[in-house]
JSON list of N, CA and C in Angstrom, two decimals:
[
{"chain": "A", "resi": 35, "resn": "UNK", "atom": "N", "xyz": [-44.24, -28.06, -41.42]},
{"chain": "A", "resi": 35, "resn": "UNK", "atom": "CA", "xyz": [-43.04, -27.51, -42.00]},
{"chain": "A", "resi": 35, "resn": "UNK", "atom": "C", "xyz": [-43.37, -26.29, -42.84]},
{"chain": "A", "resi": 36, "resn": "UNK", "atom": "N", "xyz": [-42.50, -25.53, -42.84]},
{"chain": "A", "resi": 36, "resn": "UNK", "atom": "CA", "xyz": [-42.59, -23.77, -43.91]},
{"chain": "A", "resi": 36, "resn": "UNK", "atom": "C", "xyz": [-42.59, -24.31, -45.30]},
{"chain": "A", "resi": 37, "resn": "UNK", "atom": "N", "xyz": [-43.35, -23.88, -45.75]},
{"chain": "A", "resi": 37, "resn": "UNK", "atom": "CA", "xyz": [-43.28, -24.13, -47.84]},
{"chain": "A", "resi": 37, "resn": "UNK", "atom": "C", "xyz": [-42.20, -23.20, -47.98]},
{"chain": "A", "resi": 38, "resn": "UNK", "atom": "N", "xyz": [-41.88, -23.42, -49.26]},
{"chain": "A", "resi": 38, "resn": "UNK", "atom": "CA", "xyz": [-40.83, -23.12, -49.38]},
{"chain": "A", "resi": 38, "resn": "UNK", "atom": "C", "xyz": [-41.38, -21.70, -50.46]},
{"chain": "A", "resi": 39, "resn": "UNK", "atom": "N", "xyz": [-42.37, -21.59, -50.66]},
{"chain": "A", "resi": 39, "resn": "UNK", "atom": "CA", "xyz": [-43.35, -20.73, -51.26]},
{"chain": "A", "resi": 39, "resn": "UNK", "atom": "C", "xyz": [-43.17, -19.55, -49.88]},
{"chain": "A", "resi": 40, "resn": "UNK", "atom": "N", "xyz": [-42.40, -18.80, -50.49]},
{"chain": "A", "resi": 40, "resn": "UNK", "atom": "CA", "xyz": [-42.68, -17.59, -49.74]},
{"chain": "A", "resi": 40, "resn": "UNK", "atom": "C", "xyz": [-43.73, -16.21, -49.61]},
{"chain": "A", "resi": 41, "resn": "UNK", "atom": "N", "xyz": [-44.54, -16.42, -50.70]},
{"chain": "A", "resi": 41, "resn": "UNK", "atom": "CA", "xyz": [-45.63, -15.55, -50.89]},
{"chain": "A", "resi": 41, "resn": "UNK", "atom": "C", "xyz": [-46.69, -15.49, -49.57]},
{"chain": "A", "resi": 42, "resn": "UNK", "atom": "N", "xyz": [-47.04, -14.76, -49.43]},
{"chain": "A", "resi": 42, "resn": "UNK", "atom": "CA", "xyz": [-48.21, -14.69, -48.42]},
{"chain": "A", "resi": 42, "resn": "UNK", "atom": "C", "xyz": [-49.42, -13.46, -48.60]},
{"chain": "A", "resi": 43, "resn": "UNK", "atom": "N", "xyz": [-49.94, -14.33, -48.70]},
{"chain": "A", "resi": 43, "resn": "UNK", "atom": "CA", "xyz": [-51.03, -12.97, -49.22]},
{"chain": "A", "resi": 43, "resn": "UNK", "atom": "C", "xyz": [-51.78, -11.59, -48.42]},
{"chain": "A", "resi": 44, "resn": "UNK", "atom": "N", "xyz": [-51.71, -11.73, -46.94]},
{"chain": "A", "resi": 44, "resn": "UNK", "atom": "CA", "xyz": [-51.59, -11.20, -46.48]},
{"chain": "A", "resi": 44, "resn": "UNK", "atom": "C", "xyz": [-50.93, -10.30, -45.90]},
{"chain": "A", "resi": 45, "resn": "UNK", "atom": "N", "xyz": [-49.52, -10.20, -46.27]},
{"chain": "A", "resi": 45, "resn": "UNK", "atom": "CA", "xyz": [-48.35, -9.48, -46.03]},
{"chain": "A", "resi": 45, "resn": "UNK", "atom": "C", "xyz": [-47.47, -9.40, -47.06]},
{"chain": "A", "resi": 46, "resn": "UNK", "atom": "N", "xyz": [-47.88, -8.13, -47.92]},
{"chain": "A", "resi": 46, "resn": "UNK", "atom": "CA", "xyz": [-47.47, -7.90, -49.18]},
{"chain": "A", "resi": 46, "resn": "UNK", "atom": "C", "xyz": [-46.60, -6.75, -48.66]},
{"chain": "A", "resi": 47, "resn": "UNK", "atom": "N", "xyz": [-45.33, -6.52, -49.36]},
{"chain": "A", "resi": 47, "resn": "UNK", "atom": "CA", "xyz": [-44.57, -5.58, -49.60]},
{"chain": "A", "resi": 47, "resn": "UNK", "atom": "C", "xyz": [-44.66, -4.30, -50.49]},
{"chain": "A", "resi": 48, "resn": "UNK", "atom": "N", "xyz": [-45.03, -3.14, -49.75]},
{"chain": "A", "resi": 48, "resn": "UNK", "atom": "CA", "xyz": [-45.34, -1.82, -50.34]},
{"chain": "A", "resi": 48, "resn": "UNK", "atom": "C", "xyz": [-44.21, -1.75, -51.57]},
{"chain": "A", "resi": 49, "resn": "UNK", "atom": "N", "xyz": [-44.62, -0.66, -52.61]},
{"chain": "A", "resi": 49, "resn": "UNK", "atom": "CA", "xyz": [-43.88, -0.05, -53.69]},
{"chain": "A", "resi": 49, "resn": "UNK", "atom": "C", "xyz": [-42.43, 0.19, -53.44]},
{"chain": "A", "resi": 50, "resn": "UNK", "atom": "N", "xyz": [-42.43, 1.14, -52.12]},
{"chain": "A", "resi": 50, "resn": "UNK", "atom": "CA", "xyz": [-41.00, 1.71, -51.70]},
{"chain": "A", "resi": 50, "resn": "UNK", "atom": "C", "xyz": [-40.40, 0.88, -51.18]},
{"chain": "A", "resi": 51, "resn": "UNK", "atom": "N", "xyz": [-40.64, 0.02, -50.48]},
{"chain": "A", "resi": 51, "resn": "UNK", "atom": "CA", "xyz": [-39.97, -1.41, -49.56]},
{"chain": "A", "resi": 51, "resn": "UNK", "atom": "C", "xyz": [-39.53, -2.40, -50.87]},
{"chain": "A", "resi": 52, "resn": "UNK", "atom": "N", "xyz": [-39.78, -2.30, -51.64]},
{"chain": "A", "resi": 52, "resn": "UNK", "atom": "CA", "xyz": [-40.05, -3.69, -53.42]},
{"chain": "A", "resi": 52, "resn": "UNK", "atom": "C", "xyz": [-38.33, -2.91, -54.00]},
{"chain": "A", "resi": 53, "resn": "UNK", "atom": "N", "xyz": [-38.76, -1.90, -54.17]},
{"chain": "A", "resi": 53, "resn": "UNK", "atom": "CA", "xyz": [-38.00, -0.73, -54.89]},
{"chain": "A", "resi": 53, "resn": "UNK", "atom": "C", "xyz": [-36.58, -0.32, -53.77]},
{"chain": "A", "resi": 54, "resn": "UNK", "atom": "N", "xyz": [-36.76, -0.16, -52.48]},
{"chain": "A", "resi": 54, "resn": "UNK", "atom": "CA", "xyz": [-35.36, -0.22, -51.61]},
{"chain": "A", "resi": 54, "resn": "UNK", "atom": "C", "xyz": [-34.61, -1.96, -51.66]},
{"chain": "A", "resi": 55, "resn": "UNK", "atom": "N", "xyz": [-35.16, -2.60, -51.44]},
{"chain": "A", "resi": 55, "resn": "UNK", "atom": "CA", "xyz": [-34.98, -4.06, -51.39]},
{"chain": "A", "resi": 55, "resn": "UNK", "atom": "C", "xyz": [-34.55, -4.42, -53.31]},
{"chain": "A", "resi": 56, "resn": "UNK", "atom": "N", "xyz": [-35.26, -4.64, -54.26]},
{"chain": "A", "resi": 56, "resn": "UNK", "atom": "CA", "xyz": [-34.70, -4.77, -55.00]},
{"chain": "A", "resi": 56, "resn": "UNK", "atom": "C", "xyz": [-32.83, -3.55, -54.91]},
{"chain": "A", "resi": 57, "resn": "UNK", "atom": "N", "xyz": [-32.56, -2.21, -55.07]},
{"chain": "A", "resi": 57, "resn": "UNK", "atom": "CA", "xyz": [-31.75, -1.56, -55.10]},
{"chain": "A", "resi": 57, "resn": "UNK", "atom": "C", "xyz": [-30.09, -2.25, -54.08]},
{"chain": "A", "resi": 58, "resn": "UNK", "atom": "N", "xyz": [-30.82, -2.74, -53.03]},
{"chain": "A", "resi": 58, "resn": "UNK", "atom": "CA", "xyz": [-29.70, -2.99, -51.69]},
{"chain": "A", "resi": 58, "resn": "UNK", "atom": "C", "xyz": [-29.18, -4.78, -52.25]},
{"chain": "A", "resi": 59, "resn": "UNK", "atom": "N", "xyz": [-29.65, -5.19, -52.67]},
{"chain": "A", "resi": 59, "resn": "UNK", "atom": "CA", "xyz": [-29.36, -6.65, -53.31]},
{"chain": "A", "resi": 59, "resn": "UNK", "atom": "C", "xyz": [-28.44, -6.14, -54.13]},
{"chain": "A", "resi": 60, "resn": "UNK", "atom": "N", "xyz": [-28.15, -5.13, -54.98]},
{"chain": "A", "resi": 60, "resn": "UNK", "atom": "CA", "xyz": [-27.04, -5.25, -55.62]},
{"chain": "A", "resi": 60, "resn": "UNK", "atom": "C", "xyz": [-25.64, -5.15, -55.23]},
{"chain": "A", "resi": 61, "resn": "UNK", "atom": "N", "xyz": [-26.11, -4.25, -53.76]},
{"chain": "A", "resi": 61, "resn": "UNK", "atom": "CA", "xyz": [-24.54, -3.69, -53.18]},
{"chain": "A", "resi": 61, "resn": "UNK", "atom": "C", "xyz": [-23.83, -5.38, -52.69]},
{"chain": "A", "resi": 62, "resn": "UNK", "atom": "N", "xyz": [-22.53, -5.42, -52.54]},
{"chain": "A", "resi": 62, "resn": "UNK", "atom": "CA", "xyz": [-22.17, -6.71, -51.95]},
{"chain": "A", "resi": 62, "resn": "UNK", "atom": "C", "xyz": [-22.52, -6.56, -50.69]},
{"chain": "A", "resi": 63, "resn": "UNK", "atom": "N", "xyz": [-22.20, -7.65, -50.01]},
{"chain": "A", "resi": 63, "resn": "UNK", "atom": "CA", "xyz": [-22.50, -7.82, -48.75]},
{"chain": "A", "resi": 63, "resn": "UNK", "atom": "C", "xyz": [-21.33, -7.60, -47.84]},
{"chain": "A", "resi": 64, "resn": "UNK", "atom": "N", "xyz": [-20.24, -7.31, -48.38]},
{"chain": "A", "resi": 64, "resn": "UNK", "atom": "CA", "xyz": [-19.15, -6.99, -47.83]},
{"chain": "A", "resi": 64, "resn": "UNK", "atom": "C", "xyz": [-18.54, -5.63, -48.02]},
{"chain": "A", "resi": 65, "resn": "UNK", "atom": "N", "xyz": [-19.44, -4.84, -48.33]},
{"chain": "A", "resi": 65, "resn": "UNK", "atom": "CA", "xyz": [-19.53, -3.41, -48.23]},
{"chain": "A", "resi": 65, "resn": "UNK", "atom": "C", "xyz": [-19.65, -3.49, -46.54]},
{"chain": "A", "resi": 66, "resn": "UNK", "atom": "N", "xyz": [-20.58, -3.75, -46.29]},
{"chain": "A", "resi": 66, "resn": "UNK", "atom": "CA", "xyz": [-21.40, -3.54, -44.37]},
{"chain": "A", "resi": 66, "resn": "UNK", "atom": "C", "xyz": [-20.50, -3.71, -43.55]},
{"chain": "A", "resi": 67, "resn": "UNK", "atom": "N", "xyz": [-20.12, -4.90, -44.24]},
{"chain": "A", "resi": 67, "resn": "UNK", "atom": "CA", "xyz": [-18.83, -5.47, -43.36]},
{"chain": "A", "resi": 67, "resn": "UNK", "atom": "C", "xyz": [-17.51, -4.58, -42.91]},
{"chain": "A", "resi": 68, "resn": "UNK", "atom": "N", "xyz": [-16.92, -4.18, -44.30]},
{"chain": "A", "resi": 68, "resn": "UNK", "atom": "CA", "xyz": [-16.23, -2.96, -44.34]},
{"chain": "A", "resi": 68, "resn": "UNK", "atom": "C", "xyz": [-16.04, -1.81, -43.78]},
{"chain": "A", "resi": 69, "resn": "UNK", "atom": "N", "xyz": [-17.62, -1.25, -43.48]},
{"chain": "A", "resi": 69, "resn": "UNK", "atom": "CA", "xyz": [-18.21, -0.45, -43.52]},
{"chain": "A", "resi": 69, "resn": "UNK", "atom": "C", "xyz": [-17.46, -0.14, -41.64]},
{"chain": "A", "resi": 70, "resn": "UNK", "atom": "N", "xyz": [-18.25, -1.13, -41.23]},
{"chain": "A", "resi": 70, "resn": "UNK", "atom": "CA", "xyz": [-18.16, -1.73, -39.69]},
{"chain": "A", "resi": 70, "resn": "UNK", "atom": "C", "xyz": [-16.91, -1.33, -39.05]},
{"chain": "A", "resi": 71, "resn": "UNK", "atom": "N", "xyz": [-15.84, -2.53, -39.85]},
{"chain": "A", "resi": 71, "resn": "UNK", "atom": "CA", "xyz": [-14.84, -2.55, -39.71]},
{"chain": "A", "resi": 71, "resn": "UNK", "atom": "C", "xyz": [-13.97, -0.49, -39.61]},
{"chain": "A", "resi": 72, "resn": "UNK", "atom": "N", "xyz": [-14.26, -0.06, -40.49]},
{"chain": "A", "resi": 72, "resn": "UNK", "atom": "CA", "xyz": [-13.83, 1.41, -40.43]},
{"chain": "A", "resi": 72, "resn": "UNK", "atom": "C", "xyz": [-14.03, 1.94, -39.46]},
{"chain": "A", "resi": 73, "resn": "UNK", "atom": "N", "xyz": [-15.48, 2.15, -39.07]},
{"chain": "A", "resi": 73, "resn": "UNK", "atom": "CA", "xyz": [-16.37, 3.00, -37.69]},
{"chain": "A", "resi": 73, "resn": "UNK", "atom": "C", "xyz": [-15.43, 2.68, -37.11]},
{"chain": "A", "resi": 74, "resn": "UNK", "atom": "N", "xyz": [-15.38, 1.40, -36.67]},
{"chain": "A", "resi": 74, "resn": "UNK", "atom": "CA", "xyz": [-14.40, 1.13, -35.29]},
{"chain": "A", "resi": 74, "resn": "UNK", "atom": "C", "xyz": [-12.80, 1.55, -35.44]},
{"chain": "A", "resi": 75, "resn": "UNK", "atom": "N", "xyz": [-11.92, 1.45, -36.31]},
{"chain": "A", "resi": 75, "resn": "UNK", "atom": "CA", "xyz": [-11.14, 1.73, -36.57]},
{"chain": "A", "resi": 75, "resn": "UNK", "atom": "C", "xyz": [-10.88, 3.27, -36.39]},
{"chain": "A", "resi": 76, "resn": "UNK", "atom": "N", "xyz": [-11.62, 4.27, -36.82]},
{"chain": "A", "resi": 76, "resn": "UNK", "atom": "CA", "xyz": [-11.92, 5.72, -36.88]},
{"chain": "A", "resi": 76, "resn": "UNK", "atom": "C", "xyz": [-12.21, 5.86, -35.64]},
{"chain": "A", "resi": 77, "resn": "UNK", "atom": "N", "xyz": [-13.04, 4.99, -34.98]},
{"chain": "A", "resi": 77, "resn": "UNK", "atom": "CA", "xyz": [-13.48, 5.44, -33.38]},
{"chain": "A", "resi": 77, "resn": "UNK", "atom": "C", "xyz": [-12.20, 5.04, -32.54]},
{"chain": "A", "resi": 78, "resn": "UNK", "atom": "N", "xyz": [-11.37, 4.14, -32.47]},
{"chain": "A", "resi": 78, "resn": "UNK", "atom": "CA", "xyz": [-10.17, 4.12, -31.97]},
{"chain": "A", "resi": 78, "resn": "UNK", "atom": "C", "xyz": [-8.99, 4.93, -32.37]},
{"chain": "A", "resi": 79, "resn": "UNK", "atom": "N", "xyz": [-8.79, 5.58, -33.53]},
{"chain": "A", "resi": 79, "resn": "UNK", "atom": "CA", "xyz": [-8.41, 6.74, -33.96]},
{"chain": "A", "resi": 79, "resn": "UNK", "atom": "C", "xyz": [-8.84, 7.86, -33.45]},
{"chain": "A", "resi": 80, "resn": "UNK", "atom": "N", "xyz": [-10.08, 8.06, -33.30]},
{"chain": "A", "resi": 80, "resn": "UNK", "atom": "CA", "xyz": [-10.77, 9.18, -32.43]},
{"chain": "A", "resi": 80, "resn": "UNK", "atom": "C", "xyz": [-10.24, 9.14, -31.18]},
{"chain": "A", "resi": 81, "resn": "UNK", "atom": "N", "xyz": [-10.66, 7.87, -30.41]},
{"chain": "A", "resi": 81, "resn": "UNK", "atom": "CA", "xyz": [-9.89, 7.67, -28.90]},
{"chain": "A", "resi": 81, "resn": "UNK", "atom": "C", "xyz": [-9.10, 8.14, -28.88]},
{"chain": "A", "resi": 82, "resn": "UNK", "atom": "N", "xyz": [-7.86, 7.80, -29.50]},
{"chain": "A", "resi": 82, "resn": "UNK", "atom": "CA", "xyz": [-6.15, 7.98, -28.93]},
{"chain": "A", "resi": 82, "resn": "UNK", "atom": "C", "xyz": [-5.80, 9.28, -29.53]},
{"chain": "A", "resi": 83, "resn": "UNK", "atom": "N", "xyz": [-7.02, 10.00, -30.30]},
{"chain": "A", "resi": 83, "resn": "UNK", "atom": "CA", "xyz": [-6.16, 11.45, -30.21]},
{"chain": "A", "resi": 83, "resn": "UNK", "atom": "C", "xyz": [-7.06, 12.17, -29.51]},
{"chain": "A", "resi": 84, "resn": "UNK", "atom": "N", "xyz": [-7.59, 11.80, -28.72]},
{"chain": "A", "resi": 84, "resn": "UNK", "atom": "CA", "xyz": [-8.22, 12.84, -27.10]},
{"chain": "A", "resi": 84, "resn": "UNK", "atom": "C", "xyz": [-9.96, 13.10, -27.42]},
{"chain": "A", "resi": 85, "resn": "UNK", "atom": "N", "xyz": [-10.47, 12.70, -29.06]},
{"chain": "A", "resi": 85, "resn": "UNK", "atom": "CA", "xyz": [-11.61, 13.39, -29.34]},
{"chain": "A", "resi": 85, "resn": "UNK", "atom": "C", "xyz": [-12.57, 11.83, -29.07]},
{"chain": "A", "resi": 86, "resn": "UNK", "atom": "N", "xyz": [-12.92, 12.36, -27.43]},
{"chain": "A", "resi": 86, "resn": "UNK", "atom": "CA", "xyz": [-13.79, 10.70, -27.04]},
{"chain": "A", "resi": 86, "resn": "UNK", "atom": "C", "xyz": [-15.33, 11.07, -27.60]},
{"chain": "A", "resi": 87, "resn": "UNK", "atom": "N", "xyz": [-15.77, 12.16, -27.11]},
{"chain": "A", "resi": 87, "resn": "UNK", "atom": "CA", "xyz": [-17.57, 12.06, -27.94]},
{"chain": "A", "resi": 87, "resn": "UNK", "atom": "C", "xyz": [-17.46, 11.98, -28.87]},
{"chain": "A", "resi": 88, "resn": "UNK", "atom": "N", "xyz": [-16.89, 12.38, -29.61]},
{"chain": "A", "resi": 88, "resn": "UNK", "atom": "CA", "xyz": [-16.61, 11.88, -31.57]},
{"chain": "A", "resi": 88, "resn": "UNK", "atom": "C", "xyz": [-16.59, 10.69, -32.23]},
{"chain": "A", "resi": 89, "resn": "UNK", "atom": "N", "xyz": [-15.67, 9.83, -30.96]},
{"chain": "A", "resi": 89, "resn": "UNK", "atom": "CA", "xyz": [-14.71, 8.56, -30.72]},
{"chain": "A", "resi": 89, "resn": "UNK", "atom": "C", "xyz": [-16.06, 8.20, -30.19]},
{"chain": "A", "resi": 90, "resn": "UNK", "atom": "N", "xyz": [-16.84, 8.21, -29.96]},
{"chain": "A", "resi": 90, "resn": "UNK", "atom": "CA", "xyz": [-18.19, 7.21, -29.07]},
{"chain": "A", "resi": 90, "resn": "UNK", "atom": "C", "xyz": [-19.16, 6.95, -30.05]},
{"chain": "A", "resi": 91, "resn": "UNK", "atom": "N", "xyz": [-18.86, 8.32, -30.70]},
{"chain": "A", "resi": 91, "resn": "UNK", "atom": "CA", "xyz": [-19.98, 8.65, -31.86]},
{"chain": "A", "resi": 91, "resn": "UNK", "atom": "C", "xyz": [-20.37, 7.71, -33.03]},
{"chain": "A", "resi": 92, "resn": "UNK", "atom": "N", "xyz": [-18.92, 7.78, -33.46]},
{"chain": "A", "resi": 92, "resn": "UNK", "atom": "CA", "xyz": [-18.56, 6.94, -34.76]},
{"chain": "A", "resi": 92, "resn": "UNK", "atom": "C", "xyz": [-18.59, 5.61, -34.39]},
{"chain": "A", "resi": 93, "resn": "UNK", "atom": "N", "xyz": [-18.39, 5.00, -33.22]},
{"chain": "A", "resi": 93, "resn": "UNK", "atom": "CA", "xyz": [-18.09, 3.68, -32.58]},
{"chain": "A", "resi": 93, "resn": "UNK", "atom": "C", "xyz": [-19.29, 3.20, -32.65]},
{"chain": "A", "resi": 94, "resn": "UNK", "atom": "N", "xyz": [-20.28, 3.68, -32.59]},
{"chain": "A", "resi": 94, "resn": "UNK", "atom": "CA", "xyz": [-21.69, 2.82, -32.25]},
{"chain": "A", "resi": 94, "resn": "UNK", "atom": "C", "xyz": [-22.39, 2.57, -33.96]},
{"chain": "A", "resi": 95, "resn": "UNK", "atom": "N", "xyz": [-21.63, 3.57, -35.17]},
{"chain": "A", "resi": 95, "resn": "UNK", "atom": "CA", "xyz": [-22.27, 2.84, -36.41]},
{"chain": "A", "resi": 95, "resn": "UNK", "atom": "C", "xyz": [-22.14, 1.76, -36.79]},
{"chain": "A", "resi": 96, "resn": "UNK", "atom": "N", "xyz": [-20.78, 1.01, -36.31]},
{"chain": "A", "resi": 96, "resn": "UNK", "atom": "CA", "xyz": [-20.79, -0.55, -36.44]},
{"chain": "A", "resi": 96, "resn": "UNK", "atom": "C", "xyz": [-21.95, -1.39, -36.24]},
{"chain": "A", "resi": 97, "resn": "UNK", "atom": "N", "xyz": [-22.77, -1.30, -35.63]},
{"chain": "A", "resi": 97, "resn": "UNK", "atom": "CA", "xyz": [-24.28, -2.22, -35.27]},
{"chain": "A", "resi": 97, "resn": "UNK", "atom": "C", "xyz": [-24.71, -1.74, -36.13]},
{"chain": "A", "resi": 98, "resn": "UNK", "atom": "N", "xyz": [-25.63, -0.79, -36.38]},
{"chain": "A", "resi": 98, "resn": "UNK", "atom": "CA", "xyz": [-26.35, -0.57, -37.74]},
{"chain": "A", "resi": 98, "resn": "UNK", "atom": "C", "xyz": [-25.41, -0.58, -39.27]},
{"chain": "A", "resi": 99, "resn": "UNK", "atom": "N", "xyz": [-24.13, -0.75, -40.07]},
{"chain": "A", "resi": 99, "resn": "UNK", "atom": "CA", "xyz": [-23.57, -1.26, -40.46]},
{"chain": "A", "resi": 99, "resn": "UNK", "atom": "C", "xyz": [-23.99, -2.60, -40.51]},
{"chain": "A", "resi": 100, "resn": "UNK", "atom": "N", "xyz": [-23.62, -3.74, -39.28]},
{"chain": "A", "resi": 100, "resn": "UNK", "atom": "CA", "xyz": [-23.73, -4.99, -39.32]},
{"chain": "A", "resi": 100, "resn": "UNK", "atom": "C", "xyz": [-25.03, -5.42, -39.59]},
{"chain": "A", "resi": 101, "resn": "UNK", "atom": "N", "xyz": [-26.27, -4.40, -39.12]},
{"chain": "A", "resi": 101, "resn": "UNK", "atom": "CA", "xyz": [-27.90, -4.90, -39.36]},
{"chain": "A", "resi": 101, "resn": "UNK", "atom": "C", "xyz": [-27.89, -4.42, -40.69]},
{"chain": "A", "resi": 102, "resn": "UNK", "atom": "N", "xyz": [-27.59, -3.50, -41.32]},
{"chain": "A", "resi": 102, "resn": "UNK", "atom": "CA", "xyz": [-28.05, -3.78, -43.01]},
{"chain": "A", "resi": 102, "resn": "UNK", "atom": "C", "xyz": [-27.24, -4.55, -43.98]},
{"chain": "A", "resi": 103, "resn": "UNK", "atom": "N", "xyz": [-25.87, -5.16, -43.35]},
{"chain": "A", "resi": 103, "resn": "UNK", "atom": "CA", "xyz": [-25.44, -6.06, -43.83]},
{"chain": "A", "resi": 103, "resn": "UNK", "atom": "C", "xyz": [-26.12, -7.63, -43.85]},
{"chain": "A", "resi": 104, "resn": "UNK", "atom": "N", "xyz": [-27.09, -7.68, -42.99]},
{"chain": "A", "resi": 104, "resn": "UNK", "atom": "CA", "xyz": [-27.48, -8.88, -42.53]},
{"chain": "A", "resi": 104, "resn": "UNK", "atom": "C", "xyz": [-28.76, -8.49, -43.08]},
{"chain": "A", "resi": 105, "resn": "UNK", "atom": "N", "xyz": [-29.92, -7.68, -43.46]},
{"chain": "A", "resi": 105, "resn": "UNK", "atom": "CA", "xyz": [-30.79, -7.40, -44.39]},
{"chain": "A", "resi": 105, "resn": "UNK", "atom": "C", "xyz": [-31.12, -7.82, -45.39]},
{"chain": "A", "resi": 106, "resn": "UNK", "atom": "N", "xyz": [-29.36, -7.13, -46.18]},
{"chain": "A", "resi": 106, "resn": "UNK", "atom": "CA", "xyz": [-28.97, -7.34, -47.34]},
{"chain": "A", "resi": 106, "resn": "UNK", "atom": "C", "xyz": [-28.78, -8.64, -47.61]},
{"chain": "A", "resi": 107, "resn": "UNK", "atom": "N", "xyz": [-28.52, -9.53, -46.83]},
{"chain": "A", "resi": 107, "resn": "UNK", "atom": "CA", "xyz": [-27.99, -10.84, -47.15]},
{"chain": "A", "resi": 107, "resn": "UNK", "atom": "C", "xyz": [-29.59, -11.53, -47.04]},
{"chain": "A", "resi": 108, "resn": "UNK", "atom": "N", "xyz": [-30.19, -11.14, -46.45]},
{"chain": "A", "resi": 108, "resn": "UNK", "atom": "CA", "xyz": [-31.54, -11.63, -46.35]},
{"chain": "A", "resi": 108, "resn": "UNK", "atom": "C", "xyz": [-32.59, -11.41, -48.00]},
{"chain": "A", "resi": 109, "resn": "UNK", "atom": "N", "xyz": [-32.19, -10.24, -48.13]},
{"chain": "A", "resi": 109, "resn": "UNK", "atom": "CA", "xyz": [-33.43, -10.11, -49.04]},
{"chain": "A", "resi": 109, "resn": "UNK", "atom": "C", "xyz": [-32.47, -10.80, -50.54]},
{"chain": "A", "resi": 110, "resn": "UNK", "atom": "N", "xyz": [-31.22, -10.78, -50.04]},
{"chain": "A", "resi": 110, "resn": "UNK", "atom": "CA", "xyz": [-30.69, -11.46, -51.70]},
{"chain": "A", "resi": 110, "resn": "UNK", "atom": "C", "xyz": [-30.83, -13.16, -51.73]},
{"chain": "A", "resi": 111, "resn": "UNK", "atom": "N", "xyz": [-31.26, -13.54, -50.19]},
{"chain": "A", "resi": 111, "resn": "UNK", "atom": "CA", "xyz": [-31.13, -15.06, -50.23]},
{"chain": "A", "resi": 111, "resn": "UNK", "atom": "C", "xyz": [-32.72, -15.44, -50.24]},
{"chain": "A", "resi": 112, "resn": "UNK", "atom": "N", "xyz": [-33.42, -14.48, -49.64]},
{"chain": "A", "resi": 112, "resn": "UNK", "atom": "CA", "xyz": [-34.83, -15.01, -49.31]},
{"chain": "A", "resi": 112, "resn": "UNK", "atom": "C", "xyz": [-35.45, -14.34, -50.58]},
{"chain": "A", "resi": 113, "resn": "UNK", "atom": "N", "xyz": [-35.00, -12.92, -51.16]},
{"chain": "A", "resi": 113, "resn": "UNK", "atom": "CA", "xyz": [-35.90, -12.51, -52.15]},
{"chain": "A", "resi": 113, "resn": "UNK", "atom": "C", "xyz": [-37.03, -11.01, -51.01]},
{"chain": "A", "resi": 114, "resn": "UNK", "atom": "N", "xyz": [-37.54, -10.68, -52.15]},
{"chain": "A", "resi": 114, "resn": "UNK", "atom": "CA", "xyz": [-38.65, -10.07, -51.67]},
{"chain": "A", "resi": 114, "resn": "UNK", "atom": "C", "xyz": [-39.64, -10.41, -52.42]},
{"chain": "A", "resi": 115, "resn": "UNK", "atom": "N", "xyz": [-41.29, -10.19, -51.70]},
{"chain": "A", "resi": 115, "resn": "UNK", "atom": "CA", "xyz": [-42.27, -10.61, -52.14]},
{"chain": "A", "resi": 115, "resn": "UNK", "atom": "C", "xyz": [-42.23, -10.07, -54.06]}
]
């Protein structure tokens, strides 16, 4: 079974990774969410007024949106080293 000791000594977390990770724990987690939710909204707005590469453009930030929402929820539940 995993300890519940998350340290590992071999896989330590650099200065800038300690320092981004502490910073992103503060935002809520329903910023990303939000976030998501808009792209797509704006990209179907884009659609229906004729501007589709724009409309494609904006449509695909929803996934990266949803991956640093899910980051974020990681490093505020698991911590960082």
């Amino acid at each position: 079974m995993k300890s519940s000791d998350s340290s590992n000594p071999e896989h330590k977390e650099g200065p800038v990774a300690k320092a981004i990770e502490q910073q992103t724990a503060k935002l809520p987690s329903d910023l990303f969410l939000w976030a998501a939710l808009a792209s797509m909204g704006v990209s179907a707005y884009l659609q229906a007024t004729s501007d589709r590469k724009t409309s494609l453009f904006v449509g695909q930030w929803a996934a990266p949106f949803l991956l640093l929402g899910l980051y974020n929820k990681l490093v505020k539940v698991e911590g960082s080293d």
